[in-house]
Amino acid sequence: MCGVTQVAASRTASPSVRRKGLRNFKKNRILTAALDNDHPVSATEILPTHTAALFKTAVARAVELLRAGGVVALPTETVYGLAANALDARAVQRIFEIKGRPAHNPVIVHVAGLEMARRCAAQWPSPADTLAAAFWPGPLTLVLPRAKNIPDAVTAGGPTVGIRWPSHPFIQAVIRECGFPLAAPSANVSNGVSPTNALHVSRSLGGKISLIVDGGQSQVGIESTVLDLTANPPRVLRPGMIHAESLQAAMPGSTLAATDKNATDNAAPLRSPGRLPKHYSPRAKLLILSWSDDRDLRLRLKKLKLNLEKTHVIAHSMIPSGMEPARVNLIPHDAEAFARAIYAELHRCDDAGAECIIVEAIPDGPAWHAIADRLQRAAS
Ligand code: TXA
Ligand code: MG
C-alpha cells in the first residue's frame, strides 16, 4: 500500500496548505498502487537541504535510489526535475510511466561538467563550446547529435539529445556523486504546470515516487531555453530566460534562425514537444487581459460572464482594488521576478479552486518573450 511520509515539511508551505497536500496524496493512493506493481513505493519522503548535514544526507539518499535504477524528484534552478540514470533505459522508461508522458517526447540529459556533456554527444561543434562557456551551468539546453550510449528512451528514438548543465548545487552534487548523467523532465504529471518547489511536486507526484528533495524555490522559475545546434542555422526550439538575443550575442560568427512562435511540429519524434500549443496548463481556464482601471476590469469580467467567486486575478501593474469577490494575486513587474513567481501563482490559484485565472497582459520585449510563450500555451 502506498502512502506519504512527510519527513520534513516543505519550507514554502503554510500548515493548512500542507494538510491539503496530504489529503491530495491520500486520493492518489489507488492509482499509485496500480502503477507501481514492479516498483512498489511505500512512502514519499521529502528531504530538506537547508543545512550542510541535511544536504549531505539528501544527496546520499538520492544517489542510493538513482544507482538502484529509481526515479527521484530533485530541485533545479529552472523547475524541479524527475530524475533517473540517463544511461539506464529501464529507469528512464519509469519516468515516462510516472508522468504519463508520451514516448515521442524526448527528455533532457543533465550533466555536471563539460567532460560529461561531451560524452553524451557524438559531435561537439565549436558553438557548443562558446555557449557552454557563456551560459553553463545554467538554464540552457543544447540539442546535439546523440552519443551511442544514450538510450532510445531518452531521445524518443531520434538522432539528437538535449543536454543541460544545471546550476542548482543540489542536482550538481548528485550527478557528480552518481558519476552518470540524469535524464529529467519537469517533475509533474504530463501537461501540467511545472513545479517550482517541493510542495508542487508532492501535489502532482506524491505517492508515486519514493523521494522528493526540497531545495527551495526554483530561482529561474520557468523551463530552460532549448537551442537546436543540429539545425543550420541553430534554432531556438523553446524560448527561456536566456533569450535569443543573448545567445546571438555570444555567437557573433553565426546567425540564429528566427523562432517560429506557432511551431507545432507533429513529426515523430517531435522536434520539441514543449512547442505543442497545449502545454504547461493550469486546471483553471487562463485568460490574458489588459485593463485601464478597476471599472474597466469589472466591465470586462462582466462581459466574459465569469463566476467571479471562482475568478482569480494575477496582476503586476494595474492592481485591482475592492474587486470582491475575485481574489487578487500580485506579481512583480520585472521579467526575472515575474518568471520566478508565475508558476507558483498558477499553482496557488488551482489549489484555491479557481475556475478562471486572469493574468494581466505583460510587456513586449526580449526579456518577456519566454514568459509570453508559456502564458499563451497555458491559455490555449
Ligand atoms: O529547465 C528544464 O529544461 C527542466 C529542468 C528539469 O531541467 N526540464 C524540462 O524538461 O523542462 P521537459 O521534459 O519538461 O521539457 C524538455 C523539452 C521538451 O520540449 C522536449 O521536447 C525538448 O526539451 N527536448 C528534449 N530533448 C530534445 C531533443 N533531442 N530534440 C528536441 N527537443 C528536445
Ligand atoms: Mg515539462
Tab-separated table of C-alpha atoms and ligand atoms in Angstrom:
chain	number	residue	atom	x	y	z
A	1	MET	CA	0.000	0.000	0.000
A	2	CYS	CA	1.269	3.438	-0.826
A	3	GLY	CA	1.304	6.468	1.394
A	4	VAL	CA	3.318	9.524	2.166
A	5	THR	CA	5.757	10.246	4.916
A	6	GLN	CA	6.452	13.923	5.070
A	7	VAL	CA	9.904	13.525	6.602
A	8	ALA	CA	10.325	17.285	6.723
A	9	ALA	CA	7.631	19.762	5.885
A	10	SER	CA	8.273	21.932	2.869
A	11	ARG	CA	9.667	25.281	3.952
A	12	THR	CA	7.475	27.005	1.409
A	13	ALA	CA	4.026	25.944	2.590
A	14	SER	CA	1.694	27.037	5.349
A	15	PRO	CA	0.337	24.320	7.714
A	16	SER	CA	-3.114	24.443	6.091
A	17	VAL	CA	-1.628	24.070	2.616
A	18	ARG	CA	0.446	21.133	3.848
A	19	ARG	CA	-2.643	19.461	5.313
A	20	LYS	CA	-4.445	19.881	1.997
A	21	GLY	CA	-1.424	18.425	0.216
A	22	LEU	CA	-1.586	15.355	2.444
A	23	ARG	CA	-5.281	14.919	1.677
A	24	ASN	CA	-4.432	15.010	-2.034
A	25	PHE	CA	-1.767	12.356	-1.511
A	26	LYS	CA	-4.374	10.057	0.003
A	27	LYS	CA	-6.589	10.466	-3.050
A	28	ASN	CA	-3.676	9.292	-5.210
A	29	ARG	CA	-3.164	6.020	-3.392
A	30	ILE	CA	-5.176	3.593	-5.526
A	31	LEU	CA	-3.767	4.901	-8.787
A	32	THR	CA	-0.283	4.701	-7.348
A	33	ALA	CA	-0.639	1.151	-6.128
A	34	ALA	CA	-1.702	0.099	-9.615
A	35	LEU	CA	1.160	1.993	-11.233
A	36	ASP	CA	3.917	0.676	-9.059
A	37	ASN	CA	3.402	-3.073	-9.215
A	38	ASP	CA	7.020	-3.733	-10.124
A	39	HIS	CA	8.469	-0.762	-8.192
A	40	PRO	CA	6.438	-0.518	-5.007
A	41	VAL	CA	6.574	2.909	-3.381
A	42	SER	CA	5.873	2.544	0.312
A	43	ALA	CA	6.093	6.258	1.085
A	44	THR	CA	7.219	9.512	-0.466
A	45	GLU	CA	9.987	11.047	1.623
A	46	ILE	CA	10.538	14.789	1.373
A	47	LEU	CA	14.083	15.578	2.431
A	48	PRO	CA	15.188	19.132	3.263
A	49	THR	CA	18.610	20.505	2.317
A	50	HIS	CA	18.960	23.760	4.231
A	51	THR	CA	21.918	22.762	6.425
A	52	ALA	CA	25.179	21.157	5.306
A	53	ALA	CA	24.307	17.935	7.164
A	54	LEU	CA	20.791	17.711	5.686
A	55	PHE	CA	22.181	18.462	2.211
A	56	LYS	CA	24.686	15.625	2.565
A	57	THR	CA	22.060	13.165	3.820
A	58	ALA	CA	19.714	14.056	0.949
A	59	VAL	CA	22.493	13.672	-1.643
A	60	ALA	CA	23.364	10.230	-0.250
A	61	ARG	CA	19.715	9.082	-0.308
A	62	ALA	CA	19.111	10.388	-3.849
A	63	VAL	CA	22.302	8.753	-5.130
A	64	GLU	CA	21.394	5.442	-3.467
A	65	LEU	CA	17.982	5.396	-5.176
A	66	LEU	CA	19.333	6.546	-8.554
A	67	ARG	CA	22.088	3.903	-8.523
A	68	ALA	CA	19.408	1.267	-7.887
A	69	GLY	CA	17.510	2.389	-11.038
A	70	GLY	CA	14.991	4.541	-9.158
A	71	VAL	CA	13.281	7.825	-10.038
A	72	VAL	CA	13.546	10.835	-7.705
A	73	ALA	CA	12.415	14.470	-7.811
A	74	LEU	CA	15.259	16.959	-7.487
A	75	PRO	CA	15.454	20.752	-7.422
A	76	THR	CA	16.986	22.649	-10.335
A	77	GLU	CA	17.224	26.404	-10.824
A	78	THR	CA	14.558	26.351	-13.563
A	79	VAL	CA	11.888	23.925	-12.300
A	80	TYR	CA	12.023	20.678	-10.304
A	81	GLY	CA	13.072	17.637	-12.344
A	82	LEU	CA	12.016	13.971	-12.195
A	83	ALA	CA	15.389	12.269	-12.487
A	84	ALA	CA	16.726	8.820	-13.387
A	85	ASN	CA	20.024	7.431	-14.661
A	86	ALA	CA	20.123	8.662	-18.291
A	87	LEU	CA	22.165	5.624	-19.346
A	88	ASP	CA	19.612	3.121	-17.985
A	89	ALA	CA	16.732	2.689	-20.457
A	90	ARG	CA	14.526	0.926	-17.918
A	91	ALA	CA	14.954	3.696	-15.335
A	92	VAL	CA	14.146	6.352	-17.953
A	93	GLN	CA	11.097	4.346	-19.001
A	94	ARG	CA	9.838	4.645	-15.409
A	95	ILE	CA	9.905	8.453	-15.704
A	96	PHE	CA	7.515	8.210	-18.656
A	97	GLU	CA	5.194	5.848	-16.752
A	98	ILE	CA	5.098	8.044	-13.663
A	99	LYS	CA	4.454	11.258	-15.612
A	100	GLY	CA	2.082	9.714	-18.153
A	101	ARG	CA	4.390	11.252	-20.753
A	102	PRO	CA	4.021	10.250	-24.414
A	103	ALA	CA	7.008	8.169	-25.579
A	104	HIS	CA	7.607	10.512	-28.543
A	105	ASN	CA	8.683	13.374	-26.260
A	106	PRO	CA	12.458	13.243	-25.631
A	107	VAL	CA	13.880	14.142	-22.207
A	108	ILE	CA	16.801	16.403	-21.335
A	109	VAL	CA	20.043	14.860	-20.060
A	110	HIS	CA	21.559	16.741	-17.103
A	111	VAL	CA	25.315	16.748	-16.582
A	112	ALA	CA	27.768	18.211	-14.084
A	113	GLY	CA	30.653	19.371	-16.214
A	114	LEU	CA	31.802	19.745	-19.803
A	115	GLU	CA	33.507	16.397	-19.982
A	116	MET	CA	30.306	14.556	-19.070
A	117	ALA	CA	28.373	16.705	-21.565
A	118	ARG	CA	30.784	15.790	-24.347
A	119	ARG	CA	30.391	12.077	-23.546
A	120	CYS	CA	26.641	12.384	-24.212
A	121	ALA	CA	27.124	13.823	-27.731
A	122	ALA	CA	28.529	12.167	-30.861
A	123	GLN	CA	29.813	15.541	-32.086
A	124	TRP	CA	30.700	18.705	-30.235
A	125	PRO	CA	30.610	21.678	-32.625
A	126	SER	CA	32.505	24.843	-31.677
A	127	PRO	CA	29.319	26.881	-30.929
A	128	ALA	CA	28.613	24.326	-28.165
A	129	ASP	CA	31.896	25.328	-26.507
A	130	THR	CA	31.158	29.024	-26.878
A	131	LEU	CA	27.641	28.694	-25.484
A	132	ALA	CA	28.703	26.387	-22.674
A	133	ALA	CA	31.390	28.884	-21.659
A	134	ALA	CA	28.850	31.721	-21.691
A	135	PHE	CA	25.782	30.087	-20.117
A	136	TRP	CA	26.673	26.847	-18.301
A	137	PRO	CA	25.965	25.925	-15.651
A	138	GLY	CA	22.547	27.470	-16.237
A	139	PRO	CA	19.127	27.380	-17.903
A	140	LEU	CA	20.237	26.452	-21.431
A	141	THR	CA	19.707	23.064	-23.130
A	142	LEU	CA	21.783	22.288	-26.221
A	143	VAL	CA	20.424	19.772	-28.738
A	144	LEU	CA	23.313	17.852	-30.303
A	145	PRO	CA	23.867	14.569	-32.165
A	146	ARG	CA	23.401	11.816	-29.614
A	147	ALA	CA	26.195	9.549	-28.403
A	148	LYS	CA	25.726	5.759	-28.781
A	149	ASN	CA	25.376	5.182	-25.025
A	150	ILE	CA	22.287	7.416	-24.763
A	151	PRO	CA	19.264	5.067	-24.926
A	152	ASP	CA	16.313	5.488	-27.283
A	153	ALA	CA	14.045	6.086	-24.305
A	154	VAL	CA	15.853	9.413	-23.700
A	155	THR	CA	15.843	10.661	-27.296
A	156	ALA	CA	12.450	9.215	-28.295
A	157	GLY	CA	14.387	7.184	-30.848
A	158	GLY	CA	15.653	10.346	-32.550
A	159	PRO	CA	19.238	11.125	-33.626
A	160	THR	CA	19.730	14.020	-31.185
A	161	VAL	CA	19.971	14.558	-27.441
A	162	GLY	CA	19.195	17.637	-25.326
A	163	ILE	CA	21.989	18.316	-22.805
A	164	ARG	CA	21.975	20.757	-19.890
A	165	TRP	CA	24.402	21.522	-17.057
A	166	PRO	CA	22.111	22.914	-14.356
A	167	SER	CA	23.431	25.429	-11.832
A	168	HIS	CA	21.495	24.263	-8.761
A	169	PRO	CA	24.107	22.969	-6.284
A	170	PHE	CA	21.972	20.024	-5.176
A	171	ILE	CA	21.493	18.357	-8.555
A	172	GLN	CA	25.157	19.094	-9.365
A	173	ALA	CA	26.261	17.272	-6.215
A	174	VAL	CA	24.012	14.300	-7.012
A	175	ILE	CA	25.264	13.986	-10.602
A	176	ARG	CA	28.912	14.234	-9.512
A	177	GLU	CA	28.399	11.587	-6.842
A	178	CYS	CA	26.493	9.260	-9.220
A	179	GLY	CA	29.123	9.644	-11.931
A	180	PHE	CA	26.427	9.300	-14.616
A	181	PRO	CA	24.144	11.909	-16.259
A	182	LEU	CA	20.499	12.236	-15.211
A	183	ALA	CA	17.544	12.263	-17.574
A	184	ALA	CA	14.973	14.637	-16.112
A	185	PRO	CA	11.796	16.199	-17.429
A	186	SER	CA	9.857	18.576	-15.193
A	187	ALA	CA	8.551	16.755	-12.092
A	188	ASN	CA	4.834	16.991	-12.808
A	189	VAL	CA	2.160	14.852	-14.407
A	190	SER	CA	2.354	15.421	-18.177
A	191	ASN	CA	0.844	18.711	-19.445
A	192	GLY	CA	0.511	20.307	-16.016
A	193	VAL	CA	2.235	23.442	-14.765
A	194	SER	CA	5.885	22.703	-13.926
A	195	PRO	CA	6.733	22.604	-10.195
A	196	THR	CA	8.945	25.316	-8.729
A	197	ASN	CA	9.006	23.978	-5.169
A	198	ALA	CA	8.817	20.628	-3.391
A	199	LEU	CA	5.171	21.044	-2.425
A	200	HIS	CA	4.156	21.440	-6.088
A	201	VAL	CA	5.943	18.147	-6.816
A	202	SER	CA	4.309	16.353	-3.921
A	203	ARG	CA	0.852	17.506	-5.012
A	204	SER	CA	1.437	16.130	-8.502
A	205	LEU	CA	3.532	13.018	-7.835
A	206	GLY	CA	3.261	12.286	-4.092
A	207	GLY	CA	2.767	8.549	-3.534
A	208	LYS	CA	4.175	7.744	-6.986
A	209	ILE	CA	7.869	8.267	-6.218
A	210	SER	CA	9.937	7.454	-3.171
A	211	LEU	CA	11.867	10.714	-2.785
A	212	ILE	CA	11.358	14.436	-3.296
A	213	VAL	CA	14.286	16.651	-2.342
A	214	ASP	CA	13.323	20.129	-1.151
A	215	GLY	CA	15.919	22.569	-2.486
A	216	GLY	CA	13.782	25.675	-2.009
A	217	GLN	CA	12.031	27.804	-4.618
A	218	SER	CA	13.468	27.464	-8.136
A	219	GLN	CA	15.235	30.742	-8.855
A	220	VAL	CA	14.626	30.979	-12.625
A	221	GLY	CA	11.071	29.676	-12.391
A	222	ILE	CA	10.397	28.596	-15.994
A	223	GLU	CA	11.981	25.828	-18.067
A	224	SER	CA	15.339	26.177	-19.822
A	225	THR	CA	15.880	27.633	-23.286
A	226	VAL	CA	16.218	24.729	-25.753
A	227	LEU	CA	18.603	25.501	-28.638
A	228	ASP	CA	18.985	23.066	-31.535
A	229	LEU	CA	22.616	23.113	-32.666
A	230	THR	CA	21.992	20.323	-35.196
A	231	ALA	CA	19.866	22.698	-37.276
A	232	ASN	CA	21.567	25.037	-39.705
A	233	PRO	CA	21.281	27.815	-38.714
A	234	PRO	CA	20.816	26.935	-34.996
A	235	ARG	CA	17.227	27.355	-33.831
A	236	VAL	CA	15.575	28.066	-30.515
A	237	LEU	CA	13.036	25.240	-30.040
A	238	ARG	CA	11.769	26.538	-26.693
A	239	PRO	CA	12.378	30.106	-25.510
A	240	GLY	CA	13.636	30.565	-21.958
A	241	MET	CA	15.137	33.216	-19.737
A	242	ILE	CA	18.382	33.030	-21.733
A	243	HIS	CA	16.793	34.719	-24.709
A	244	ALA	CA	17.653	34.575	-28.399
A	245	GLU	CA	19.352	37.994	-28.282
A	246	SER	CA	21.753	36.795	-25.563
A	247	LEU	CA	22.509	33.591	-27.474
A	248	GLN	CA	23.142	35.595	-30.630
A	249	ALA	CA	25.462	37.986	-28.792
A	250	ALA	CA	27.509	35.006	-27.583
A	251	MET	CA	27.790	33.597	-31.128
A	252	PRO	CA	28.856	36.556	-33.285
A	253	GLY	CA	30.017	34.196	-36.076
A	254	SER	CA	26.641	32.542	-36.738
A	255	THR	CA	23.053	33.665	-37.126
A	256	LEU	CA	20.194	32.074	-35.207
A	257	ALA	CA	17.094	31.034	-37.141
A	258	ALA	CA	14.078	33.213	-36.408
A	259	THR	CA	11.856	31.451	-33.863
A	260	ASP	CA	8.554	30.321	-35.254
A	261	LYS	CA	6.180	31.325	-32.486
A	262	ASN	CA	3.477	28.957	-33.617
A	263	ALA	CA	5.642	25.949	-34.413
A	264	THR	CA	3.652	22.820	-33.597
A	265	ASP	CA	5.803	20.289	-35.362
A	266	ASN	CA	3.964	16.988	-35.379
A	267	ALA	CA	6.722	14.826	-36.831
A	268	ALA	CA	7.725	11.785	-34.760
A	269	PRO	CA	9.790	12.141	-32.678
A	270	LEU	CA	8.534	15.652	-32.189
A	271	ARG	CA	11.108	18.323	-32.873
A	272	SER	CA	10.338	19.742	-29.449
A	273	PRO	CA	7.014	18.731	-27.972
A	274	GLY	CA	7.200	21.563	-25.453
A	275	ARG	CA	6.171	23.575	-28.525
A	276	LEU	CA	2.764	21.958	-28.788
A	277	PRO	CA	0.168	24.644	-28.093
A	278	LYS	CA	-1.435	22.774	-25.185
A	279	HIS	CA	1.280	22.529	-22.560
A	280	TYR	CA	2.098	23.938	-19.147
A	281	SER	CA	-1.604	24.389	-18.363
A	282	PRO	CA	-3.222	25.029	-15.004
A	283	ARG	CA	-6.519	23.232	-14.308
A	284	ALA	CA	-8.384	26.531	-14.371
A	285	LYS	CA	-9.105	28.334	-17.636
A	286	LEU	CA	-6.466	31.031	-18.143
A	287	LEU	CA	-7.148	34.350	-19.852
A	288	ILE	CA	-4.682	37.144	-20.607
A	289	LEU	CA	-6.305	40.571	-20.303
A	290	SER	CA	-5.351	44.223	-20.014
A	291	TRP	CA	-7.439	46.908	-18.353
A	292	SER	CA	-7.095	50.606	-17.679
A	293	ASP	CA	-8.643	50.811	-14.191
A	294	ASP	CA	-10.934	48.949	-11.773
A	295	ARG	CA	-14.071	49.974	-13.621
A	296	ASP	CA	-12.685	48.788	-16.945
A	297	LEU	CA	-11.679	45.443	-15.410
A	298	ARG	CA	-15.139	44.995	-13.847
A	299	LEU	CA	-16.786	45.644	-17.222
A	300	ARG	CA	-14.501	43.204	-18.994
A	301	LEU	CA	-15.130	40.471	-16.432
A	302	LYS	CA	-18.862	41.073	-16.665
A	303	LYS	CA	-18.742	40.739	-20.449
A	304	LEU	CA	-16.928	37.418	-20.095
A	305	LYS	CA	-19.765	36.187	-17.805
A	306	LEU	CA	-17.330	34.625	-15.358
A	307	ASN	CA	-18.211	33.237	-11.965
A	308	LEU	CA	-16.452	35.994	-10.022
A	309	GLU	CA	-16.253	33.959	-6.844
A	310	LYS	CA	-14.018	31.500	-8.636
A	311	THR	CA	-12.096	34.012	-10.734
A	312	HIS	CA	-8.594	34.916	-9.618
A	313	VAL	CA	-6.566	37.820	-10.961
A	314	ILE	CA	-2.764	37.866	-11.249
A	315	ALA	CA	-1.712	41.489	-11.730
A	316	HIS	CA	1.652	43.257	-11.970
A	317	SER	CA	0.842	46.903	-12.794
A	318	MET	CA	-2.886	47.754	-12.765
A	319	ILE	CA	-3.590	46.337	-9.308
A	320	PRO	CA	-7.366	45.966	-8.818
A	321	SER	CA	-8.734	47.283	-5.546
A	322	GLY	CA	-12.052	46.460	-3.918
A	323	MET	CA	-12.746	43.846	-6.543
A	324	GLU	CA	-14.661	41.432	-4.330
A	325	PRO	CA	-15.176	38.543	-4.567
A	326	ALA	CA	-12.412	37.720	-7.045
A	327	ARG	CA	-9.072	37.104	-5.407
A	328	VAL	CA	-6.130	39.248	-6.452
A	329	ASN	CA	-2.532	37.979	-6.533
A	330	LEU	CA	0.310	40.415	-7.077
A	331	ILE	CA	3.365	39.549	-9.118
A	332	PRO	CA	6.449	41.746	-9.655
A	333	HIS	CA	6.646	43.891	-12.790
A	334	ASP	CA	10.135	42.739	-13.709
A	335	ALA	CA	10.682	39.881	-16.155
A	336	GLU	CA	13.052	37.837	-13.999
A	337	ALA	CA	10.996	38.161	-10.848
A	338	PHE	CA	7.790	37.523	-12.816
A	339	ALA	CA	9.234	34.291	-14.267
A	340	ARG	CA	10.345	33.174	-10.806
A	341	ALA	CA	6.831	33.657	-9.407
A	342	ILE	CA	4.343	32.891	-12.199
A	343	TYR	CA	4.119	29.083	-11.904
A	344	ALA	CA	3.767	29.286	-8.125
A	345	GLU	CA	0.904	31.775	-8.630
A	346	LEU	CA	-0.807	29.458	-11.125
A	347	HIS	CA	-0.422	26.534	-8.702
A	348	ARG	CA	-1.822	28.707	-5.893
A	349	CYS	CA	-4.910	29.631	-7.944
A	350	ASP	CA	-5.501	25.982	-8.890
A	351	ASP	CA	-5.113	24.890	-5.263
A	352	ALA	CA	-7.623	27.543	-4.191
A	353	GLY	CA	-10.169	26.034	-6.598
A	354	ALA	CA	-10.093	28.792	-9.226
A	355	GLU	CA	-12.263	28.213	-12.296
A	356	CYS	CA	-10.677	31.065	-14.182
A	357	ILE	CA	-7.331	32.840	-13.838
A	358	ILE	CA	-6.990	36.304	-15.372
A	359	VAL	CA	-3.348	37.241	-15.956
A	360	GLU	CA	-2.626	40.895	-16.674
A	361	ALA	CA	-1.031	41.208	-20.131
A	362	ILE	CA	2.753	41.560	-19.986
A	363	PRO	CA	5.036	43.999	-21.836
A	364	ASP	CA	6.730	43.189	-25.166
A	365	GLY	CA	10.464	42.745	-25.466
A	366	PRO	CA	13.102	40.007	-25.408
A	367	ALA	CA	13.140	39.661	-21.611
A	368	TRP	CA	9.410	38.802	-21.664
A	369	HIS	CA	9.412	36.506	-24.705
A	370	ALA	CA	9.643	33.160	-22.853
A	371	ILE	CA	7.045	34.242	-20.283
A	372	ALA	CA	4.672	35.279	-23.087
A	373	ASP	CA	5.257	31.881	-24.701
A	374	ARG	CA	4.327	29.984	-21.507
A	375	LEU	CA	1.288	32.163	-20.814
A	376	GLN	CA	-0.010	31.746	-24.359
A	377	ARG	CA	0.359	27.970	-24.116
A	378	ALA	CA	-1.290	27.910	-20.707
A	379	ALA	CA	-4.153	29.966	-22.150
A	380	SER	CA	-4.699	27.834	-25.270
B	1	TXA	O1	14.529	23.583	-17.335
B	1	TXA	C1	14.313	22.490	-17.866
B	1	TXA	O2	14.598	22.253	-19.041
B	1	TXA	C2	13.650	21.426	-16.978
B	1	TXA	C3	14.606	21.047	-15.851
B	1	TXA	C4	14.109	19.887	-15.046
B	1	TXA	O3	15.881	20.824	-16.374
B	1	TXA	N1	13.289	20.291	-17.766
B	1	TXA	C5	12.246	20.308	-18.624
B	1	TXA	O4	12.039	19.088	-19.215
B	1	TXA	O5	11.565	21.285	-18.842
B	1	TXA	P1	10.727	18.767	-20.082
B	1	TXA	O6	10.838	17.344	-20.442
B	1	TXA	O7	9.553	19.181	-19.323
B	1	TXA	O8	10.969	19.611	-21.366
B	1	TXA	C6	12.051	19.275	-22.230
B	1	TXA	C7	11.835	19.937	-23.550
B	1	TXA	C8	10.667	19.344	-24.284
B	1	TXA	O9	10.014	20.366	-25.011
B	1	TXA	C9	11.370	18.365	-25.222
B	1	TXA	O10	10.628	18.106	-26.360
B	1	TXA	C10	12.663	19.103	-25.538
B	1	TXA	O11	13.016	19.722	-24.329
B	1	TXA	N2	13.720	18.174	-25.942
B	1	TXA	C11	14.389	17.286	-25.170
B	1	TXA	N3	15.269	16.590	-25.933
B	1	TXA	C12	15.162	17.052	-27.193
B	1	TXA	C13	15.777	16.720	-28.439
B	1	TXA	N4	16.686	15.764	-28.536
B	1	TXA	N5	15.384	17.409	-29.531
B	1	TXA	C14	14.442	18.382	-29.440
B	1	TXA	N6	13.818	18.740	-28.301
B	1	TXA	C15	14.160	18.077	-27.188
B	2	MG	MG	7.653	19.650	-18.733
